[in-house]
Each structure stands twice: as structure tokens, then as C-alpha cells.
């Protein structure tokens, strides 16, 4: 009965995390000291959220088959946050404190326009899931009114 609400809620949670990661990427778009590796600072590396469909447990599949229930959608789950492996941008700025001997600075691999597109897509997905959640809720409320 609450399957549609659970599916929408899982998607809302995943999209919210994705918005947080995109916001972090935008905030660190010029951070040249993201991580200390072997005593040297490495620039911030762009992060991405990986998602996958939720899978049922063996017990849930067995119960569904024994009761001949139809198998509905299970929602989505976040499987991890991974770093983008694209190379860092190199900028010539000999006055920068992190410049190497030739005057070049490694900058984060964050592209602001790509992040804005991701943020817009995430925002639209979040809004769509809110609409789906509210539709499911109103259907349940109407069903309760009919049952009175």
C-alpha cells in the first residue's frame, strides 16, 4: 500500500544527497588544497553520486512468490560517492602559494557549467518525486474517504 510513497521517498533522499554533492563541488571549484597526499596538497577532486535500484532481499522475493503478489518497484539507493578521475586543470600563476617551480598551479577538475546543469537536473528530479509523492498521498486519502 505504501510502496509508491517508499519509492518516492527513496528518490527524494538520493536526489537530496546529489544536490549536496553538487553544492560541495561548486563551493570547492577553486580549492587548491583539497587533500594532503604524500606531504603535498592535491586540488579538490570533483565528486559524483552513484545510484542503483534497490533490490529485494531473498525473504521478500520468496514471500512475494508464495503469495503470488506482483513485484513492484523498490526505489533507488545511493551506492557511493566517487571522485571524478579527469585530470586537474593547470593554470599559470607564479604568484599563487601552491605554484610549482615553473609557476603552474593545479586547479580542481570542477566545471561550473557542468555542475549547474547537474544541479538543474537534480532539482527537476526532486520536484518530480515530490509531485509523485503528493499524488500517491492524495490517492490514499481519497481511498480512505470512499471507505467511510
PDB file of C-alpha atoms in Angstrom, residues 6-138:
ATOM      1  CA  UNK A   6       8.528   4.472  -0.284  1.00  0.00           C
ATOM      2  CA  UNK A   7       9.768   4.668  -3.881  1.00  0.00           C
ATOM      3  CA  UNK A   8       9.301   8.446  -3.968  1.00  0.00           C
ATOM      4  CA  UNK A   9      10.895   8.878  -0.542  1.00  0.00           C
ATOM      5  CA  UNK A  10      13.979   6.893  -1.564  1.00  0.00           C
ATOM      6  CA  UNK A  11      14.353   9.015  -4.696  1.00  0.00           C
ATOM      7  CA  UNK A  12      13.936  12.223  -2.670  1.00  0.00           C
ATOM      8  CA  UNK A  13      16.692  11.128  -0.301  1.00  0.00           C
ATOM      9  CA  UNK A  14      19.024  10.217  -3.159  1.00  0.00           C
ATOM     10  CA  UNK A  15      18.390  13.476  -5.038  1.00  0.00           C
ATOM     11  CA  UNK A  16      18.932  15.485  -1.866  1.00  0.00           C
ATOM     12  CA  UNK A  17      22.350  13.874  -1.408  1.00  0.00           C
ATOM     13  CA  UNK A  18      23.144  14.570  -5.058  1.00  0.00           C
ATOM     14  CA  UNK A  19      22.267  18.256  -4.544  1.00  0.00           C
ATOM     15  CA  UNK A  20      24.571  18.362  -1.516  1.00  0.00           C
ATOM     16  CA  UNK A  21      27.449  16.865  -3.527  1.00  0.00           C
ATOM     17  CA  UNK A  22      26.930  19.313  -6.411  1.00  0.00           C
ATOM     18  CA  UNK A  23      26.865  22.190  -3.913  1.00  0.00           C
ATOM     19  CA  UNK A  24      30.132  20.947  -2.429  1.00  0.00           C
ATOM     20  CA  UNK A  25      31.667  20.776  -5.911  1.00  0.00           C
ATOM     21  CA  UNK A  26      30.646  24.367  -6.647  1.00  0.00           C
ATOM     22  CA  UNK A  27      31.905  25.582  -3.263  1.00  0.00           C
ATOM     23  CA  UNK A  28      35.314  23.974  -3.856  1.00  0.00           C
ATOM     24  CA  UNK A  29      35.707  24.956  -7.517  1.00  0.00           C
ATOM     25  CA  UNK A  30      38.844  26.951  -6.710  1.00  0.00           C
ATOM     26  CA  UNK A  31      40.214  24.971  -3.742  1.00  0.00           C
ATOM     27  CA  UNK A  32      43.804  24.035  -4.493  1.00  0.00           C
ATOM     28  CA  UNK A  33      44.228  22.271  -1.150  1.00  0.00           C
ATOM     29  CA  UNK A  34      41.646  19.531  -1.148  1.00  0.00           C
ATOM     30  CA  UNK A  35      43.628  16.561   0.078  1.00  0.00           C
ATOM     31  CA  UNK A  36      47.106  16.029   1.524  1.00  0.00           C
ATOM     32  CA  UNK A  37      48.880  13.251  -0.413  1.00  0.00           C
ATOM     33  CA  UNK A  38      52.472  12.313   0.475  1.00  0.00           C
ATOM     34  CA  UNK A  39      53.066  15.678   2.127  1.00  0.00           C
ATOM     35  CA  UNK A  40      51.835  17.665  -0.908  1.00  0.00           C
ATOM     36  CA  UNK A  41      48.445  19.261  -1.353  1.00  0.00           C
ATOM     37  CA  UNK A  42      46.270  17.931  -4.148  1.00  0.00           C
ATOM     38  CA  UNK A  43      43.422  20.098  -5.525  1.00  0.00           C
ATOM     39  CA  UNK A  44      39.819  19.279  -4.741  1.00  0.00           C
ATOM     40  CA  UNK A  45      38.575  16.449  -6.930  1.00  0.00           C
ATOM     41  CA  UNK A  46      35.027  16.638  -8.282  1.00  0.00           C
ATOM     42  CA  UNK A  47      32.660  14.148  -6.609  1.00  0.00           C
ATOM     43  CA  UNK A  48      29.739  12.283  -8.146  1.00  0.00           C
ATOM     44  CA  UNK A  49      26.894  10.245  -6.638  1.00  0.00           C
ATOM     45  CA  UNK A  50      26.309   6.715  -7.896  1.00  0.00           C
ATOM     46  CA  UNK A  51      22.812   5.288  -7.602  1.00  0.00           C
ATOM     47  CA  UNK A  52      21.312   1.872  -8.241  1.00  0.00           C
ATOM     48  CA  UNK A  53      17.858   0.366  -7.960  1.00  0.00           C
ATOM     49  CA  UNK A  54      17.006  -1.180  -4.606  1.00  0.00           C
ATOM     50  CA  UNK A  55      16.988  -4.921  -4.645  1.00  0.00           C
ATOM     51  CA  UNK A  56      14.723  -7.133  -2.638  1.00  0.00           C
ATOM     52  CA  UNK A  57      16.029  -9.478  -0.043  1.00  0.00           C
ATOM     53  CA  UNK A  58      15.667 -13.217  -0.562  1.00  0.00           C
ATOM     54  CA  UNK A  59      12.909 -13.313   2.052  1.00  0.00           C
ATOM     55  CA  UNK A  60      10.896 -10.599   0.279  1.00  0.00           C
ATOM     56  CA  UNK A  61      11.155 -12.371  -3.079  1.00  0.00           C
ATOM     57  CA  UNK A  62      10.171 -15.697  -1.512  1.00  0.00           C
ATOM     58  CA  UNK A  63       7.165 -14.193   0.273  1.00  0.00           C
ATOM     59  CA  UNK A  64       6.081 -12.445  -2.932  1.00  0.00           C
ATOM     60  CA  UNK A  65       6.270 -15.666  -4.936  1.00  0.00           C
ATOM     61  CA  UNK A  66       4.474 -17.701  -2.283  1.00  0.00           C
ATOM     62  CA  UNK A  67       1.609 -15.196  -2.129  1.00  0.00           C
ATOM     63  CA  UNK A  68       1.617 -14.645  -5.928  1.00  0.00           C
ATOM     64  CA  UNK A  69       1.989 -10.917  -5.476  1.00  0.00           C
ATOM     65  CA  UNK A  70       3.116  -8.736  -8.313  1.00  0.00           C
ATOM     66  CA  UNK A  71       6.632  -7.413  -7.867  1.00  0.00           C
ATOM     67  CA  UNK A  72       6.576  -3.619  -7.854  1.00  0.00           C
ATOM     68  CA  UNK A  73       9.327  -1.043  -7.966  1.00  0.00           C
ATOM     69  CA  UNK A  74      11.590  -0.835  -4.937  1.00  0.00           C
ATOM     70  CA  UNK A  75      13.064   2.641  -5.327  1.00  0.00           C
ATOM     71  CA  UNK A  76      16.637   3.768  -5.549  1.00  0.00           C
ATOM     72  CA  UNK A  77      19.620   3.735  -3.225  1.00  0.00           C
ATOM     73  CA  UNK A  78      22.939   5.537  -3.219  1.00  0.00           C
ATOM     74  CA  UNK A  79      25.773   3.087  -3.753  1.00  0.00           C
ATOM     75  CA  UNK A  80      28.581   5.552  -3.245  1.00  0.00           C
ATOM     76  CA  UNK A  81      30.206   8.909  -3.783  1.00  0.00           C
ATOM     77  CA  UNK A  82      33.155   8.661  -6.142  1.00  0.00           C
ATOM     78  CA  UNK A  83      35.801  11.108  -7.262  1.00  0.00           C
ATOM     79  CA  UNK A  84      35.955  12.200 -10.901  1.00  0.00           C
ATOM     80  CA  UNK A  85      39.234  10.933 -12.373  1.00  0.00           C
ATOM     81  CA  UNK A  86      39.553  13.582 -15.088  1.00  0.00           C
ATOM     82  CA  UNK A  87      42.907  15.403 -14.883  1.00  0.00           C
ATOM     83  CA  UNK A  88      43.249  18.659 -12.990  1.00  0.00           C
ATOM     84  CA  UNK A  89      43.319  21.939 -14.870  1.00  0.00           C
ATOM     85  CA  UNK A  90      46.723  23.622 -14.992  1.00  0.00           C
ATOM     86  CA  UNK A  91      46.874  27.415 -14.746  1.00  0.00           C
ATOM     87  CA  UNK A  92      49.938  29.648 -14.991  1.00  0.00           C
ATOM     88  CA  UNK A  93      50.032  31.830 -11.874  1.00  0.00           C
ATOM     89  CA  UNK A  94      53.535  32.226 -10.398  1.00  0.00           C
ATOM     90  CA  UNK A  95      52.181  34.360  -7.509  1.00  0.00           C
ATOM     91  CA  UNK A  96      49.926  31.563  -6.211  1.00  0.00           C
ATOM     92  CA  UNK A  97      51.200  29.937  -2.972  1.00  0.00           C
ATOM     93  CA  UNK A  98      50.696  26.441  -4.463  1.00  0.00           C
ATOM     94  CA  UNK A  99      52.517  27.165  -7.742  1.00  0.00           C
ATOM     95  CA  UNK A 100      55.274  24.752  -8.719  1.00  0.00           C
ATOM     96  CA  UNK A 101      58.816  25.801  -9.730  1.00  0.00           C
ATOM     97  CA  UNK A 102      57.638  26.721 -13.268  1.00  0.00           C
ATOM     98  CA  UNK A 103      54.750  28.825 -11.927  1.00  0.00           C
ATOM     99  CA  UNK A 104      51.899  26.450 -12.791  1.00  0.00           C
ATOM    100  CA  UNK A 105      49.104  25.625 -10.357  1.00  0.00           C
ATOM    101  CA  UNK A 106      46.903  22.534 -10.474  1.00  0.00           C
ATOM    102  CA  UNK A 107      43.295  23.610 -10.136  1.00  0.00           C
ATOM    103  CA  UNK A 108      40.277  21.385  -9.309  1.00  0.00           C
ATOM    104  CA  UNK A 109      38.625  19.445 -12.124  1.00  0.00           C
ATOM    105  CA  UNK A 110      35.287  21.129 -11.406  1.00  0.00           C
ATOM    106  CA  UNK A 111      33.470  22.705 -14.361  1.00  0.00           C
ATOM    107  CA  UNK A 112      30.917  25.201 -13.034  1.00  0.00           C
ATOM    108  CA  UNK A 113      28.669  24.954 -16.109  1.00  0.00           C
ATOM    109  CA  UNK A 114      28.561  21.147 -15.789  1.00  0.00           C
ATOM    110  CA  UNK A 115      27.728  21.479 -12.097  1.00  0.00           C
ATOM    111  CA  UNK A 116      24.917  23.924 -12.836  1.00  0.00           C
ATOM    112  CA  UNK A 117      23.426  21.507 -15.382  1.00  0.00           C
ATOM    113  CA  UNK A 118      23.652  18.684 -12.810  1.00  0.00           C
ATOM    114  CA  UNK A 119      22.053  20.896 -10.177  1.00  0.00           C
ATOM    115  CA  UNK A 120      19.192  21.808 -12.513  1.00  0.00           C
ATOM    116  CA  UNK A 121      18.587  18.164 -13.467  1.00  0.00           C
ATOM    117  CA  UNK A 122      18.691  17.132  -9.810  1.00  0.00           C
ATOM    118  CA  UNK A 123      16.287  19.900  -8.866  1.00  0.00           C
ATOM    119  CA  UNK A 124      13.831  18.806 -11.572  1.00  0.00           C
ATOM    120  CA  UNK A 125      14.051  15.172 -10.477  1.00  0.00           C
ATOM    121  CA  UNK A 126      13.446  16.233  -6.873  1.00  0.00           C
ATOM    122  CA  UNK A 127      10.353  18.237  -7.905  1.00  0.00           C
ATOM    123  CA  UNK A 128       9.032  15.300  -9.956  1.00  0.00           C
ATOM    124  CA  UNK A 129       9.393  12.983  -6.977  1.00  0.00           C
ATOM    125  CA  UNK A 130       7.591  15.444  -4.701  1.00  0.00           C
ATOM    126  CA  UNK A 131       4.733  15.548  -7.200  1.00  0.00           C
ATOM    127  CA  UNK A 132       4.663  11.742  -7.329  1.00  0.00           C
ATOM    128  CA  UNK A 133       4.697  11.526  -3.529  1.00  0.00           C
ATOM    129  CA  UNK A 134       1.832  14.027  -3.194  1.00  0.00           C
ATOM    130  CA  UNK A 135      -0.190  12.223  -5.866  1.00  0.00           C
ATOM    131  CA  UNK A 136       0.213   8.917  -4.037  1.00  0.00           C
ATOM    132  CA  UNK A 137      -0.768  10.562  -0.775  1.00  0.00           C
ATOM    133  CA  UNK A 138      -3.898  12.140  -2.265  1.00  0.00           C
TER     134      UNK A 138
END
